[in-house]
Coordinates of C-alpha atoms and ligand atoms in Angstrom, one line a residue:
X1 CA 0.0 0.0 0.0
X2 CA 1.5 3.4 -1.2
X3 CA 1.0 6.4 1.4
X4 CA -0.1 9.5 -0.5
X5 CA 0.4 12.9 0.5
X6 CA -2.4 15.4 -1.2
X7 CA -2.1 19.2 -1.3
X8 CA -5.0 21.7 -0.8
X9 CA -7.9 22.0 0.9
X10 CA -11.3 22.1 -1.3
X11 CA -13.5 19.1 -2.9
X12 CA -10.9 18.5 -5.5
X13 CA -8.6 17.3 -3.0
X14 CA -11.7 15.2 -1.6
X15 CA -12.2 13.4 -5.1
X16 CA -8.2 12.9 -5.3
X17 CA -8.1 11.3 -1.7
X18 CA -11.2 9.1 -2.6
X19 CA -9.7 8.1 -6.1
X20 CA -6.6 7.1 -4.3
X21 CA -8.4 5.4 -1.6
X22 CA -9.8 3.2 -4.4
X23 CA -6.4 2.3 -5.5
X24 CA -5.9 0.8 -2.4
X25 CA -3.3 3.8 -1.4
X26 CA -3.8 5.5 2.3
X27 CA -4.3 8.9 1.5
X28 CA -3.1 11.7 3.8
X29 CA -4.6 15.8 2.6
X30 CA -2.8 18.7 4.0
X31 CA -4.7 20.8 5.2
X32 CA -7.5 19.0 3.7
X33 CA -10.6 20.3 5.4
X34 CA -12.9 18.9 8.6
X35 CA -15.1 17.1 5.5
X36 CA -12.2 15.1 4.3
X37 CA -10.9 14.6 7.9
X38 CA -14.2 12.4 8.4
X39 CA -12.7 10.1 5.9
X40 CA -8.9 10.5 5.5
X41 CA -5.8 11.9 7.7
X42 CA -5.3 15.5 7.6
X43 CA -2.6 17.9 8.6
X44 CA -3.0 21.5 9.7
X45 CA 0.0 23.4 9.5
X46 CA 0.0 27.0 11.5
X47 CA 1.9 29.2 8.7
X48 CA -0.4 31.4 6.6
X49 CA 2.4 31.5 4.0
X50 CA 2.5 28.8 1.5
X51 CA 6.5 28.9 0.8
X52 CA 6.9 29.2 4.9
X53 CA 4.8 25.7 4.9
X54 CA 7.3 23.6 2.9
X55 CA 9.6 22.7 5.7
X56 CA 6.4 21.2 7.7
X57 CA 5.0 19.4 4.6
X58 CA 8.5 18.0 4.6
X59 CA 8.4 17.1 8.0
X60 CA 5.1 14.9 7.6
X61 CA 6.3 13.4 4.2
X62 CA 9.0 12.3 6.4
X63 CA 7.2 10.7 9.8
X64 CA 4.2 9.4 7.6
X65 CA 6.5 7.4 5.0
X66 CA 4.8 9.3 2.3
X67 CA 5.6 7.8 -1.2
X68 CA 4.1 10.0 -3.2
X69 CA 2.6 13.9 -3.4
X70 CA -0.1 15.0 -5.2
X71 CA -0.3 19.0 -5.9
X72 CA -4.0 19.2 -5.9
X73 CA -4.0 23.5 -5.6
X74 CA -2.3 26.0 -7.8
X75 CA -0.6 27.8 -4.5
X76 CA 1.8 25.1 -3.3
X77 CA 3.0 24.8 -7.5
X78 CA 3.1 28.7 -7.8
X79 CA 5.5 28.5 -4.5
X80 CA 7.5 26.0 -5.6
X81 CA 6.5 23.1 -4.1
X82 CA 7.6 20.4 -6.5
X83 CA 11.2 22.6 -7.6
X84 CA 11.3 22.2 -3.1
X85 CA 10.6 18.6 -3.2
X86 CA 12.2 17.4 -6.1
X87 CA 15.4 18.6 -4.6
X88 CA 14.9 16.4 -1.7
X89 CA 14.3 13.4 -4.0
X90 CA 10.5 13.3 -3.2
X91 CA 8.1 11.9 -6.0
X92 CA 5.8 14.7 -6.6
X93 CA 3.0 15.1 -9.6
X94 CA 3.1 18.5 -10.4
X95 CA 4.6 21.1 -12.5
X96 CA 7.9 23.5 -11.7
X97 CA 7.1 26.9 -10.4
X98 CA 8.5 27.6 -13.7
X99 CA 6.6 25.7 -15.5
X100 CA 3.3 26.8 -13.5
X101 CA 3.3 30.3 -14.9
X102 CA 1.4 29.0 -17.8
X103 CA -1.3 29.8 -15.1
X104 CA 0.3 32.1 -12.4
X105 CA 1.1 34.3 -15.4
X106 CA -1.7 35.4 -18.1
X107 CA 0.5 37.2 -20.0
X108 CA 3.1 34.1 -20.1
X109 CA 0.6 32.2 -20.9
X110 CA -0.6 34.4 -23.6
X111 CA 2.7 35.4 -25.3
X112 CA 4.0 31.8 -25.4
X113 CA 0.6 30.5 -27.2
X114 CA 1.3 33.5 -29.2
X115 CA 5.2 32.7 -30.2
X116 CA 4.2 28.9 -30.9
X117 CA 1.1 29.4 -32.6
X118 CA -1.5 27.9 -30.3
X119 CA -4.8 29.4 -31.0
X120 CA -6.0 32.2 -28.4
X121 CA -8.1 35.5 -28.3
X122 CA -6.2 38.6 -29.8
X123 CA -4.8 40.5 -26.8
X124 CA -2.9 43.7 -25.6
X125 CA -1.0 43.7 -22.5
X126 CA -0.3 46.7 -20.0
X127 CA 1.1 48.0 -16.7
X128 CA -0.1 52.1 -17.4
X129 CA -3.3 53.1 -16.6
X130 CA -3.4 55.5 -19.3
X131 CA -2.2 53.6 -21.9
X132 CA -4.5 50.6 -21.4
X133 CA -7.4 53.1 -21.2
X134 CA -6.3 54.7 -24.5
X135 CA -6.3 51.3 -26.0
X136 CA -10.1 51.2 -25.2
X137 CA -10.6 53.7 -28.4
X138 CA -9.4 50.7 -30.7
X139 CA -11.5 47.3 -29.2
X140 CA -15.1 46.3 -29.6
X141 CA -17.3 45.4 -26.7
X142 CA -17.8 43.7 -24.7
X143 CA -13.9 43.1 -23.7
X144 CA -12.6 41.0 -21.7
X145 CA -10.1 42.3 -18.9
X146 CA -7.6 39.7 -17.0
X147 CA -5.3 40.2 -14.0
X148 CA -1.9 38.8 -14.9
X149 CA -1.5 37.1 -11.4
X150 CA -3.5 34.5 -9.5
X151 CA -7.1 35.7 -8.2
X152 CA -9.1 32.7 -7.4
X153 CA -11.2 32.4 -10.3
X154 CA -12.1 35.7 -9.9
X155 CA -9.5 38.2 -11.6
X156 CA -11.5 38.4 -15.1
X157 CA -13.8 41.0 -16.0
X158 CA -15.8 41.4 -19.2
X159 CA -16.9 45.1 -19.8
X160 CA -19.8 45.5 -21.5
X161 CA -18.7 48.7 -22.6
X162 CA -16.0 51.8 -21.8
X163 CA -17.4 52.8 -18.3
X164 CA -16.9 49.1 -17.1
X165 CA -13.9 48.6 -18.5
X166 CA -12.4 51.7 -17.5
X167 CA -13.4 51.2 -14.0
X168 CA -12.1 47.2 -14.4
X169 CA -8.6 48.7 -15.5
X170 CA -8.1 51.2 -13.3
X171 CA -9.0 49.1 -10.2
X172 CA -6.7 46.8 -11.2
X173 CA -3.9 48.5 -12.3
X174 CA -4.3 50.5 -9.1
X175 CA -3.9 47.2 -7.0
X176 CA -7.4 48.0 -5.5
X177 CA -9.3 45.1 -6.7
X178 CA -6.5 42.2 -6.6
X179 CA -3.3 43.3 -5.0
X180 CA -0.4 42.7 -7.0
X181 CA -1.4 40.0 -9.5
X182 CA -3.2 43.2 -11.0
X183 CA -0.5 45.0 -11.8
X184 CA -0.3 43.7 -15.1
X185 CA -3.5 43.3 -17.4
X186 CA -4.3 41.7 -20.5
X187 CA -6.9 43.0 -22.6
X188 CA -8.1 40.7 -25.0
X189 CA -11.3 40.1 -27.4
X190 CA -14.2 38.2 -26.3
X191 CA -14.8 34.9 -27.9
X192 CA -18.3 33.5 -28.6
X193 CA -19.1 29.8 -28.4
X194 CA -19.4 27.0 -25.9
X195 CA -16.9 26.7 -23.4
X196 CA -15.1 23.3 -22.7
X197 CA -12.3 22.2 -20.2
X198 CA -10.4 18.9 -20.6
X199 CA -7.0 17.7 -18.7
X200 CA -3.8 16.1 -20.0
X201 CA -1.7 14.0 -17.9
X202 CA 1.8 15.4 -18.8
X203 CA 5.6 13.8 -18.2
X204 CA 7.0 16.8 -19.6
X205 CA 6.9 15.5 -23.3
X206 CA 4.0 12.8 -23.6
X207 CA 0.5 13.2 -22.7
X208 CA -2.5 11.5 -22.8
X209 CA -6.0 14.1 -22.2
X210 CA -9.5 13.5 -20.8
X211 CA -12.9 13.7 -21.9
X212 CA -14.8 16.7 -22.1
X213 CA -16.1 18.7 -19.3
X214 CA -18.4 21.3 -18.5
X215 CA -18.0 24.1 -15.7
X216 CA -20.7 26.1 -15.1
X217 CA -18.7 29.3 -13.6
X218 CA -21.6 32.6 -13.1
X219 CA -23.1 32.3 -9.5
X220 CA -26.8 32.3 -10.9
X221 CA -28.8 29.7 -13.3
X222 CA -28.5 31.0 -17.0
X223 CA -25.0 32.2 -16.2
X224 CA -25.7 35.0 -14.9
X225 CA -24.2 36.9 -11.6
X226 CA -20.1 37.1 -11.1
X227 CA -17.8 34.5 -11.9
X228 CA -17.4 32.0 -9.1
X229 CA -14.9 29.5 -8.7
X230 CA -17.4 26.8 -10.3
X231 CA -21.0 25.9 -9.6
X232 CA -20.6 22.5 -11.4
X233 CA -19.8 20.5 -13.8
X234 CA -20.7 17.7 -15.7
X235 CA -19.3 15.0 -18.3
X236 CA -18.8 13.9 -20.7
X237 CA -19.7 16.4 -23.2
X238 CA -21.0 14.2 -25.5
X239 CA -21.1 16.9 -28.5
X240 CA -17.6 17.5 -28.7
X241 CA -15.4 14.3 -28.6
X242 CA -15.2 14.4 -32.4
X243 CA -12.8 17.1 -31.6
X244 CA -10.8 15.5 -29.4
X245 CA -8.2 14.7 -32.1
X246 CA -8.2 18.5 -32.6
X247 CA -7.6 19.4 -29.0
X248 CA -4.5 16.9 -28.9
X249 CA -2.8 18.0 -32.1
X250 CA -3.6 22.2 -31.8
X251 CA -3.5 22.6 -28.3
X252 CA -1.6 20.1 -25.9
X253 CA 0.8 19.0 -28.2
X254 CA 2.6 22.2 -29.0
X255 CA 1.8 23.7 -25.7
X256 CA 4.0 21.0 -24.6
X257 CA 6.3 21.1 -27.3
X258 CA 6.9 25.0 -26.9
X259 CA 7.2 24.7 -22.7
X260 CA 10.0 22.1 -23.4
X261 CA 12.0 23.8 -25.9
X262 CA 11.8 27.1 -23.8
X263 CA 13.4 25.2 -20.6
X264 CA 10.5 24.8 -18.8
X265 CA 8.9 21.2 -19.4
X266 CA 5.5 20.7 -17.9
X267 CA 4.9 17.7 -15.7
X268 CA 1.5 17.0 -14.1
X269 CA -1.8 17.9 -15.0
X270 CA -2.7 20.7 -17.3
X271 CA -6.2 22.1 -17.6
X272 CA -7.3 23.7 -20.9
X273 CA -10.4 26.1 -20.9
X274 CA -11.2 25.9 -24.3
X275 CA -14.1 27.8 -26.2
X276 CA -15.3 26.5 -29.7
X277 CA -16.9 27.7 -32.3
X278 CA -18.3 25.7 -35.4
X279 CA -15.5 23.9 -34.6
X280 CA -12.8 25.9 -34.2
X281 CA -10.7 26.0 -30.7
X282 CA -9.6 28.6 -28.7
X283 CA -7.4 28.8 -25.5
X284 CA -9.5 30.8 -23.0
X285 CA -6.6 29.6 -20.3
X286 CA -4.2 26.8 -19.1
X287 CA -4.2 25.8 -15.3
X288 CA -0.6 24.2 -14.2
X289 CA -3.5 21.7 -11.8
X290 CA -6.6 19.7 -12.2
X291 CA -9.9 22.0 -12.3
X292 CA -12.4 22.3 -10.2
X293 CA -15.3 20.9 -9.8
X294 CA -14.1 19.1 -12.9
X295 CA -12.2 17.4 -11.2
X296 CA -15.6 16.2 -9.2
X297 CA -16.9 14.7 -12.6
X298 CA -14.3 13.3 -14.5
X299 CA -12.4 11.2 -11.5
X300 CA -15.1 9.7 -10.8
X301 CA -15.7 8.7 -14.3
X302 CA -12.3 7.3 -15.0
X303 CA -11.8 3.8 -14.5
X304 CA -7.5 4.0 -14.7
X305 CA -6.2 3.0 -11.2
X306 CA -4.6 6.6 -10.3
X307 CA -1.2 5.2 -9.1
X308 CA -0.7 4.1 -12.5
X309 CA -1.4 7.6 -14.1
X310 CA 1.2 9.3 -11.6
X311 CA 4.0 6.1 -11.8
X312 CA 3.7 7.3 -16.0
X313 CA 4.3 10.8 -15.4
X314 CA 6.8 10.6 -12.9
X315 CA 8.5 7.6 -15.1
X316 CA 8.0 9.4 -18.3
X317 CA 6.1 7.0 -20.1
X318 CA 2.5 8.6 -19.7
X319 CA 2.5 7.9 -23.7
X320 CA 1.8 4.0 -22.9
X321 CA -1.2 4.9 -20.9
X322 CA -4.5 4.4 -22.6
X323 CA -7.5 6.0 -20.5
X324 CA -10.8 3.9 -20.4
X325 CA -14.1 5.9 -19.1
X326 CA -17.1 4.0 -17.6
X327 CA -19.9 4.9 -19.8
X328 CA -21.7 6.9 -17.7
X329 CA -23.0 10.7 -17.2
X330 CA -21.5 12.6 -13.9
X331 CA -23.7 15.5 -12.6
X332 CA -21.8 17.6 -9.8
X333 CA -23.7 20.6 -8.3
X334 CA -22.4 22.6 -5.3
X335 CA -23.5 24.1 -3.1
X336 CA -22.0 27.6 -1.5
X337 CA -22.8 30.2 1.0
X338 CA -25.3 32.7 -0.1
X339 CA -23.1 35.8 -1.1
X340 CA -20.6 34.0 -2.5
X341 CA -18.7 35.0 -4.5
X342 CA -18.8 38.4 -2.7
X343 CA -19.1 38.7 1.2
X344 CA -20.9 35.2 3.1
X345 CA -22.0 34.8 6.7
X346 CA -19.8 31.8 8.3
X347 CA -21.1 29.1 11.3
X348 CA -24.3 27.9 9.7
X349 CA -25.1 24.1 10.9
X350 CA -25.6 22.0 7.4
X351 CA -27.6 18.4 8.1
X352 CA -27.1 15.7 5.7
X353 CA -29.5 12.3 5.6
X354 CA -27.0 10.1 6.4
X355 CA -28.3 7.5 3.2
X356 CA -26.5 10.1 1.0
X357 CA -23.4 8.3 2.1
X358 CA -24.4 4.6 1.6
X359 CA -25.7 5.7 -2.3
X360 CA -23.5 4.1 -5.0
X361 CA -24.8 6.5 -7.6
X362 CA -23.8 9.7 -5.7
X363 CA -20.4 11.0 -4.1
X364 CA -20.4 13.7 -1.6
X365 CA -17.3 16.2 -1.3
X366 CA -16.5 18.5 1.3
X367 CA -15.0 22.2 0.7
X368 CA -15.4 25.2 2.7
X369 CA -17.1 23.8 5.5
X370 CA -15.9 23.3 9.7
X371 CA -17.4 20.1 12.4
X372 CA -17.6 20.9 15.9
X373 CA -15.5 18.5 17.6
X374 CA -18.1 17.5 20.5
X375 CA -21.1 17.7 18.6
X376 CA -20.2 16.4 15.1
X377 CA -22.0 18.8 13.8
X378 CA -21.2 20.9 10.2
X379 CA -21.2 24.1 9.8
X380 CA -20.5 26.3 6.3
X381 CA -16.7 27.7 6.7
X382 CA -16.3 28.9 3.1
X383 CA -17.4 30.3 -0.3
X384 CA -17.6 26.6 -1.7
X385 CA -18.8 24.7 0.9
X386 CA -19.3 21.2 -0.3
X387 CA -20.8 19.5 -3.5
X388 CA -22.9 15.9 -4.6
X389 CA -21.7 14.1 -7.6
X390 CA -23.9 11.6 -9.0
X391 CA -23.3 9.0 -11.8
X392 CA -26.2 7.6 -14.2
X393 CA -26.4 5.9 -17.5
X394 CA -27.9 9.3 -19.3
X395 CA -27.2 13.1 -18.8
X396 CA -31.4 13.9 -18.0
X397 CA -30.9 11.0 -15.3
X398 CA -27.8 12.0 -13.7
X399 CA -29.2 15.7 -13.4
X400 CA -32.6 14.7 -12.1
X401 CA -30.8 12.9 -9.5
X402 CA -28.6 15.4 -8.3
X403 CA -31.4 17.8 -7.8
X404 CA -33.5 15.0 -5.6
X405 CA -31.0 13.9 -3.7
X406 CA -29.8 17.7 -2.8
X407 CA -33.1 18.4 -1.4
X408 CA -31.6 16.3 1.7
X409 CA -29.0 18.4 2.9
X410 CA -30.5 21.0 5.0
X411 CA -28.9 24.5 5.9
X412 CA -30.4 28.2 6.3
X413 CA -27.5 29.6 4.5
X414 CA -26.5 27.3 1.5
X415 CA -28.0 27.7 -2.3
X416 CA -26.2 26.0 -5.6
X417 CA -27.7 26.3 -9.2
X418 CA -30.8 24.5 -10.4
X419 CA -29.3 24.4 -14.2
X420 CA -26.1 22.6 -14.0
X421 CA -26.3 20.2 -17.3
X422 CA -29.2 21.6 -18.7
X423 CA -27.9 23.9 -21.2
X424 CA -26.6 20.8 -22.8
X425 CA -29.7 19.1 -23.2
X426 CA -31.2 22.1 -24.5
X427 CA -28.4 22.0 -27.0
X428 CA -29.1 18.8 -27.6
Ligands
AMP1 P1 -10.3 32.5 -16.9 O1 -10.0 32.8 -15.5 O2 -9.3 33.1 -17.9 O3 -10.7 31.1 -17.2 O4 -11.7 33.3 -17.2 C1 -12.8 33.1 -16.4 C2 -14.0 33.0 -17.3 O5 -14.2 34.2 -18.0 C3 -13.9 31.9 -18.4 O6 -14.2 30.7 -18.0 C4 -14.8 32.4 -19.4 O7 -16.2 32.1 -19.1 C5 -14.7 33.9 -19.3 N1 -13.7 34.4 -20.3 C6 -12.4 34.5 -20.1 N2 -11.8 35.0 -21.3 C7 -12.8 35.2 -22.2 C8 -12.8 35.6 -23.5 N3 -11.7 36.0 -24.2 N4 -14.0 35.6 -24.1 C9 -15.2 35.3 -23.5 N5 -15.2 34.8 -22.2 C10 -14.0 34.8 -21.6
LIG2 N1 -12.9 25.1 -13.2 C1 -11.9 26.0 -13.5 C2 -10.7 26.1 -12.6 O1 -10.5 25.2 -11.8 O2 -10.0 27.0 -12.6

């Protein structure tokens, strides 16, 4: 049995703990959260600062006979975490901080699609005020607006027209809206189509990608409302795998290509946020981790034993591995703290009919969310605080599911989306 150290704290980490757990691995999730710490061994460590934390994680890698870590959140790779570890000769899955600015960087990540020829939105980067307002006089709205650094999910804005945008840029620029990672903006045209996000297990030069999935990011049913960190997600996306061959050969392959060449392999798992359009792809952004709640969908789907995924990357061989799928529809719907993605009220109890976790067709993960010690009892902690996944032969059956089986966790101060999916059978 292999011991697995997992990094982050939020439902993605849940899935990667339980997919583990399958593989007959014993899972450990720093910091994990008080859901996962039902199931699975967590660590809290007391620094606030990621970097600061590395020594610690060490530390338990060490007394725990960890074989293997997982970087589940974009923090620990944008510190360094695997450069830290790799230097100690631990087995990490994970990209190099240098490699992870294809996400801790949008303007990396845009001028390298740009210099190799990767397909992207037309964009204009800036660090004036002035000039990036001036630029305004030449663009069409709406127009998209990006903070170079990491925001959460958060650090885009689309202007419907001048006024927005000029209040988006200046906030940003300013620092007023998302500290540093504003400093630096890219403005950049808005594409129309349907938005797509698929992984690829990466050694650095091989990969092998996922099926399609489906985020559904706006706080409110028919997206609207502010960009969240993800309301759910579903797979596959049936429409779309004819264009899987497309993804591999315009996107991952000489993304991969271009990071190697450059000095800066990527190893790990990269997300692509893709929108199409009558068949044509665009890059809306890479992620240097698994995405969430993607993540919530497409584990569960996949029926490769996980250890085998991460012995290929770290091995280099991730070219021999052929992904199988069970044939099957994954529904994931979370829910969140009302106000989120803007101000939330903390300490409300959440009850959950305990048959939700003896179901076979449904998975619960736990996020944002706290148990009192002597009473057992939840309580939401965060923006995200936990989600249901559930699996079913058909898309309109996994979805009906979801929102029946919802209905039994009780809390004055949760709400999640009643359309997750739907657009798709609409489409359809
Ligand atoms: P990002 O953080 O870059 O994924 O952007 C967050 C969300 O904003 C994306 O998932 C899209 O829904 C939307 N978005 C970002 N860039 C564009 C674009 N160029 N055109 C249209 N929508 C976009
Ligand atoms: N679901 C998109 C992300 O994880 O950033």
């Amino acid at each position: 049995m292999k011991n697995i150290l997992i990094l982050g704290s939020g439902a993605r980490e849940h899935a990667l703990a339980k997919k583990f757990h399958q593989a007959k691995c014993k899972p450990f999730v720093v910091p994990g959260n008080d859901g996962i710490k039902r199931e699975f061994d967590t660590f809290t460590i007391e620094s606030q600062d990621i970097t600061d934390s590395f020594l610690d994680i060490y530390e338990i890698i060490q007394e725990n006979n960890i074989d293997l870590v997982f970087a589940g959140s974009e923090q620990y790779l944008a510190g360094g975490i695997v450069d830290f570890l790799s230097d100690l000769d631990v087995p990490v899955v994970g990209p190099t901080k240098a490699a992870a600015r294809i996400e801790t960087s949008k303007v990396f990540a845009k001028n390298l699609m740009t210099k190799y020829g990767i397909p992207t939105a037309k964009y204009q980067t800036f660090t004036s005020t002035k000039e990036a307002i001036d630029y305004l006089d030449q663009v069409e709205f709406p127009i998209v607006i990006k903070a170079d650094g990491l925001a959460a999910g958060k650090g885009v804005i689309i202007a419907k027209d001048r006024q927005e945008a000029v209040v988006a840029i200046s906030d940003m620029i300013s620092g007023a809206r998302f500290g540093l990672a504003g400093k630096e903006i890219v403005i950049e045209e808005f594409l129309v189509g349907k938005e797509v996000s698929v992984f690829a297990f990466c050694d650095g030069e091989h990969f092998v990608s996922t099926i399609f999935a489906e985020d559904h990011k706006q706080a409110f049913d028919e997206d609207l409302g502010p960009n969240t960190g993800g309301m759910g997600a579903y797979a596959p996306v049936g429409s779309f795998a004819p264009l899987k061959q497309k993804v591999d050969t315009q996107i991952f392959a000489p993304i991969l290509q271009a990071m190697k060449t450059e000095g800066y392999p990527f190893t790990g798992v990269l997300f692509a946020g893709l929108m199409i359009n009558k068949g044509s792809l665009k890059v809306i952004e890479f992620n240097c981790r698994m995405g969430d709640p993607e993540t919530q969908v497409l584990l569960p789907l996949l029926k490769n034993n996980i250890t085998d995924i991460c012995s290929a990357i770290i091995n280099k061989h991730i070219d021999c591995v052929h992904l199988q799928w069970k044939p099957k529809y994954a529904v994931n719907v979370v829910l969140v703290s009302k106000g989120y993605p803007d101000s939330y009220e903390k300490g409300y109890p959440i009850e959950i009919d305990p048959a939700l976790f003896n179901d076979e067709d449904l998975i619960i993960y736990f996020a944002g969310i706290k148990e009192d010690p002597e009473t057992n009892m939840l309580y939401n902690n965060g923006g995200r605080v936990m989600s249901i996944t559930c699996l079913k032969d058909t898309l309109p059956e996994a979805i009906n599911y979801a929102y029946k089986k919802i209905r039994l966790i009780k809390s004055g101060n949760l709400r999640y989306r009643g359309d997750i999916g739907r657009r798709q059978i609409l489409d359809a």
